[in-house]
PDB file of C-alpha atoms in Angstrom:
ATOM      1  CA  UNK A   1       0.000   0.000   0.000  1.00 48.00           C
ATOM      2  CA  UNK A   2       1.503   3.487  -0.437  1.00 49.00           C
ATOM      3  CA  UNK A   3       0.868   6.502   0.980  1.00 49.00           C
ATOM      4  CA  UNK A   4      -1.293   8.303  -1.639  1.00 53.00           C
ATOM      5  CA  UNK A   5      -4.029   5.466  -0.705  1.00 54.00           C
ATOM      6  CA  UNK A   6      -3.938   5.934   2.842  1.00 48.00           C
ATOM      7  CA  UNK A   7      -6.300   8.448   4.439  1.00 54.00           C
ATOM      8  CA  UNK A   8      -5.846  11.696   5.223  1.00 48.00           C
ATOM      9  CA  UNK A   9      -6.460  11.684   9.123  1.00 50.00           C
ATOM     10  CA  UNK A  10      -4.005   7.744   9.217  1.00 45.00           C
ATOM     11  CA  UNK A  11      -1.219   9.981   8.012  1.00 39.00           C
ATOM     12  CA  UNK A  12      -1.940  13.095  10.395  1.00 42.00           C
ATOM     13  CA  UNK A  13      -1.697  10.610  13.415  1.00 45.00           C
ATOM     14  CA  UNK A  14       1.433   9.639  12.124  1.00 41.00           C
ATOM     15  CA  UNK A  15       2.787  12.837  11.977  1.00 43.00           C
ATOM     16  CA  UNK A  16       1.736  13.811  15.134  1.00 41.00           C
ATOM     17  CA  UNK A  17       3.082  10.500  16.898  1.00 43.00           C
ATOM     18  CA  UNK A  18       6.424  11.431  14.858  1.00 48.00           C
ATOM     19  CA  UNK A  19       6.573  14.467  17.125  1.00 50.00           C
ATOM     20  CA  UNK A  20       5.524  13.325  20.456  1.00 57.00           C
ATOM     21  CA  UNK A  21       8.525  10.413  20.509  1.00 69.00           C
ATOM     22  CA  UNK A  22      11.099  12.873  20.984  1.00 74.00           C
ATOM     23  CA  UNK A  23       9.351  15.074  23.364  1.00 78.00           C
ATOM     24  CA  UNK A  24       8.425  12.351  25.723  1.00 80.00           C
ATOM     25  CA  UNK A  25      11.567  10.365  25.114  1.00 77.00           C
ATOM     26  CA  UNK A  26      13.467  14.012  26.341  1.00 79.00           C
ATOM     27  CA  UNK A  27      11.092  14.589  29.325  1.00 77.00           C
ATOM     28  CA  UNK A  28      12.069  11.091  30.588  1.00 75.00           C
ATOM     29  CA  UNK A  29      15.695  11.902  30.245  1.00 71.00           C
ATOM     30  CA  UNK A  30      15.111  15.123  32.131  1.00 74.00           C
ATOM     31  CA  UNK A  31      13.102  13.501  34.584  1.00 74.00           C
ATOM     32  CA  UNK A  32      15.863  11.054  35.131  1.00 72.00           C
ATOM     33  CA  UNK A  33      17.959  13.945  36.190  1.00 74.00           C
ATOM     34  CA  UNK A  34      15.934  15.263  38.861  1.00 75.00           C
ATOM     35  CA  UNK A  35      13.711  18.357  37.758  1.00 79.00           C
ATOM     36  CA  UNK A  36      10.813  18.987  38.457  1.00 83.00           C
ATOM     37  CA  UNK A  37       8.042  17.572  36.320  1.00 84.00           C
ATOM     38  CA  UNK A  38       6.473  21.090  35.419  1.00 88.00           C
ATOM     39  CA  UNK A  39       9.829  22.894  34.808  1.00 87.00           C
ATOM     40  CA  UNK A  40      11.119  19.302  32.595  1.00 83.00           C
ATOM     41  CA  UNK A  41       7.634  19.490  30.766  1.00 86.00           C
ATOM     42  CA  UNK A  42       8.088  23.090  29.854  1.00 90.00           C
ATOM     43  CA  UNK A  43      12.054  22.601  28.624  1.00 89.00           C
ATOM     44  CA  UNK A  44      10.864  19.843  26.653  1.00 87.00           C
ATOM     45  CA  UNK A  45       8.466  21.476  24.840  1.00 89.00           C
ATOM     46  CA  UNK A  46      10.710  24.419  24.132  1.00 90.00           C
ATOM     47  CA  UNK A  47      13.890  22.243  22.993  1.00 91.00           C
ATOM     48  CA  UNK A  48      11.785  19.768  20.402  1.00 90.00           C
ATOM     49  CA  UNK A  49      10.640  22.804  18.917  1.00 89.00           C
ATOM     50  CA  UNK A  50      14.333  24.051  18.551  1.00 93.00           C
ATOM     51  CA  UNK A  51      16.790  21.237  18.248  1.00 91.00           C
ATOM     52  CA  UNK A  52      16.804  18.338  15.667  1.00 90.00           C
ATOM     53  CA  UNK A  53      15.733  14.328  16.262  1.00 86.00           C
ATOM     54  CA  UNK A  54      19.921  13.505  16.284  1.00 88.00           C
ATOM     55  CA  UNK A  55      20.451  16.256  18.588  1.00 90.00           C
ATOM     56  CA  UNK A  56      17.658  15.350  21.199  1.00 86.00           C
ATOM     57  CA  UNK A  57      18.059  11.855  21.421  1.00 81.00           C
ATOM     58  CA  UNK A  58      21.849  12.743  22.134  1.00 84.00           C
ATOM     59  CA  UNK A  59      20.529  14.941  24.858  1.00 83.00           C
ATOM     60  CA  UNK A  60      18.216  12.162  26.165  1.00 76.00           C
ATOM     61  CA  UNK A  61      20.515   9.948  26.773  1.00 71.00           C
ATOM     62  CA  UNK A  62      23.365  11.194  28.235  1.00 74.00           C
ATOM     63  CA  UNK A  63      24.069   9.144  31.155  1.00 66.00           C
ATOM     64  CA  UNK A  64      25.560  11.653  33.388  1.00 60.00           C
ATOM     65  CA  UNK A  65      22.668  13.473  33.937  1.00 62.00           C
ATOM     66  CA  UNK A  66      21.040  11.056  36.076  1.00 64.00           C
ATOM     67  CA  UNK A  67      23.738  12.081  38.959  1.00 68.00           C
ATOM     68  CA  UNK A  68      22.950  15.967  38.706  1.00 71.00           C
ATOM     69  CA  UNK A  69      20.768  16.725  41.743  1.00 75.00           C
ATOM     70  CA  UNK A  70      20.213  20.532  40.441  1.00 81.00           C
ATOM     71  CA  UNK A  71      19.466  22.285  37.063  1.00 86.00           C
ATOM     72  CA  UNK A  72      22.829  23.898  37.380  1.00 89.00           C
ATOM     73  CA  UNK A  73      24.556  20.383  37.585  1.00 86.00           C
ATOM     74  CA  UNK A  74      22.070  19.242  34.680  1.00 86.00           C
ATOM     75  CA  UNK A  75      23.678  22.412  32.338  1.00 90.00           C
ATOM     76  CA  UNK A  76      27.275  21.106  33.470  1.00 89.00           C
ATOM     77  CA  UNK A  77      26.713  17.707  32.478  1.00 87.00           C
ATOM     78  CA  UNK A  78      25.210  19.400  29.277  1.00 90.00           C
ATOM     79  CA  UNK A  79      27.983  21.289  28.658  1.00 92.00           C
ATOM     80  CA  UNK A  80      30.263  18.422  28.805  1.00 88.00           C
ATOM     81  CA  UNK A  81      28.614  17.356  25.328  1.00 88.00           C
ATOM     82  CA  UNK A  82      30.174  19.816  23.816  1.00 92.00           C
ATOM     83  CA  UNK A  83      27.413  20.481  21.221  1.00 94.00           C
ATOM     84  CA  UNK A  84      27.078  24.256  21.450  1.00 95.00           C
ATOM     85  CA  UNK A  85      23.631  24.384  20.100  1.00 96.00           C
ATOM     86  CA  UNK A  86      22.659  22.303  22.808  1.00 94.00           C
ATOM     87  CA  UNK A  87      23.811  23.661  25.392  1.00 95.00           C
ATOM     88  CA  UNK A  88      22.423  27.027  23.705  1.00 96.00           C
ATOM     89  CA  UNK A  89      19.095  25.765  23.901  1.00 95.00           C
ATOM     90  CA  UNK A  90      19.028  23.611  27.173  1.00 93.00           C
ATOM     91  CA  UNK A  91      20.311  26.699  28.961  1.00 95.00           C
ATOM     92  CA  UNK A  92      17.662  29.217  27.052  1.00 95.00           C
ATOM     93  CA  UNK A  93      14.668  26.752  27.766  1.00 94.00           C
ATOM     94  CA  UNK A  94      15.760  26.387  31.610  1.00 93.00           C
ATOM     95  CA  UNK A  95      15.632  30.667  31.789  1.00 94.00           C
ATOM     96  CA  UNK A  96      12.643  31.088  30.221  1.00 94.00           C
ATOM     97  CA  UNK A  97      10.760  28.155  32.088  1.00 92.00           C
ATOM     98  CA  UNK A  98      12.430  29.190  35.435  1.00 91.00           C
ATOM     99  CA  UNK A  99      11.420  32.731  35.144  1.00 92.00           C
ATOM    100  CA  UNK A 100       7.935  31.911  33.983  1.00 85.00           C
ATOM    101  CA  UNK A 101       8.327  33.445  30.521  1.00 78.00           C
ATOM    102  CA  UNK A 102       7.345  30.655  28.697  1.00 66.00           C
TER     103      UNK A 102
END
């Protein structure tokens, strides 16, 4: 079967399923690290909308971050990627979710 026969709405759930791997997959990750579930859910959102699928499934499992107690040992650990875009956007999600401005 290819896709020009299936229907519309099939392929819209697909889509949408598409998206909500990574998020969840990343929220686990920053669960696993110890923050708190509403400021994890609102980085989560922020970063799939800014990085790339290779770039958050780096970011969702790197092992260290599972020993940070704090979000400023979770950026460290980050940072230790060495992946300046991530760390760009993991430390511009955690202002803007800390201070409430997104």
């Amino acid at each position: 079967m290819t896709l020009r026969r299936l229907p519309v709405p099939f392929l819209l759930t697909l889509a949408l399923a598409g998206c909500a791997v990574p998020e969840a997959r990343l929220r686990s990750g920053l669960q696993g690290a110890g923050l708190s579930r509403s400021l994890l859910a609102c980085m989560a959102r922020h970063m799939v909308d800014r990085l790339g699928l290779a770039r958050l499934l780096r970011l969702s499992d790197l092992p260290a971050a599972r020993d940070a107690d704090d979000l400023p040992a979770f950026l460290r650990r980050v940072r230790a990627l060495g992946d300046p875009e991530i760390l760009a956007v993991t430390g511009s999600s955690a202002a803007l979710c800390v201070t409430g401005l997104r």
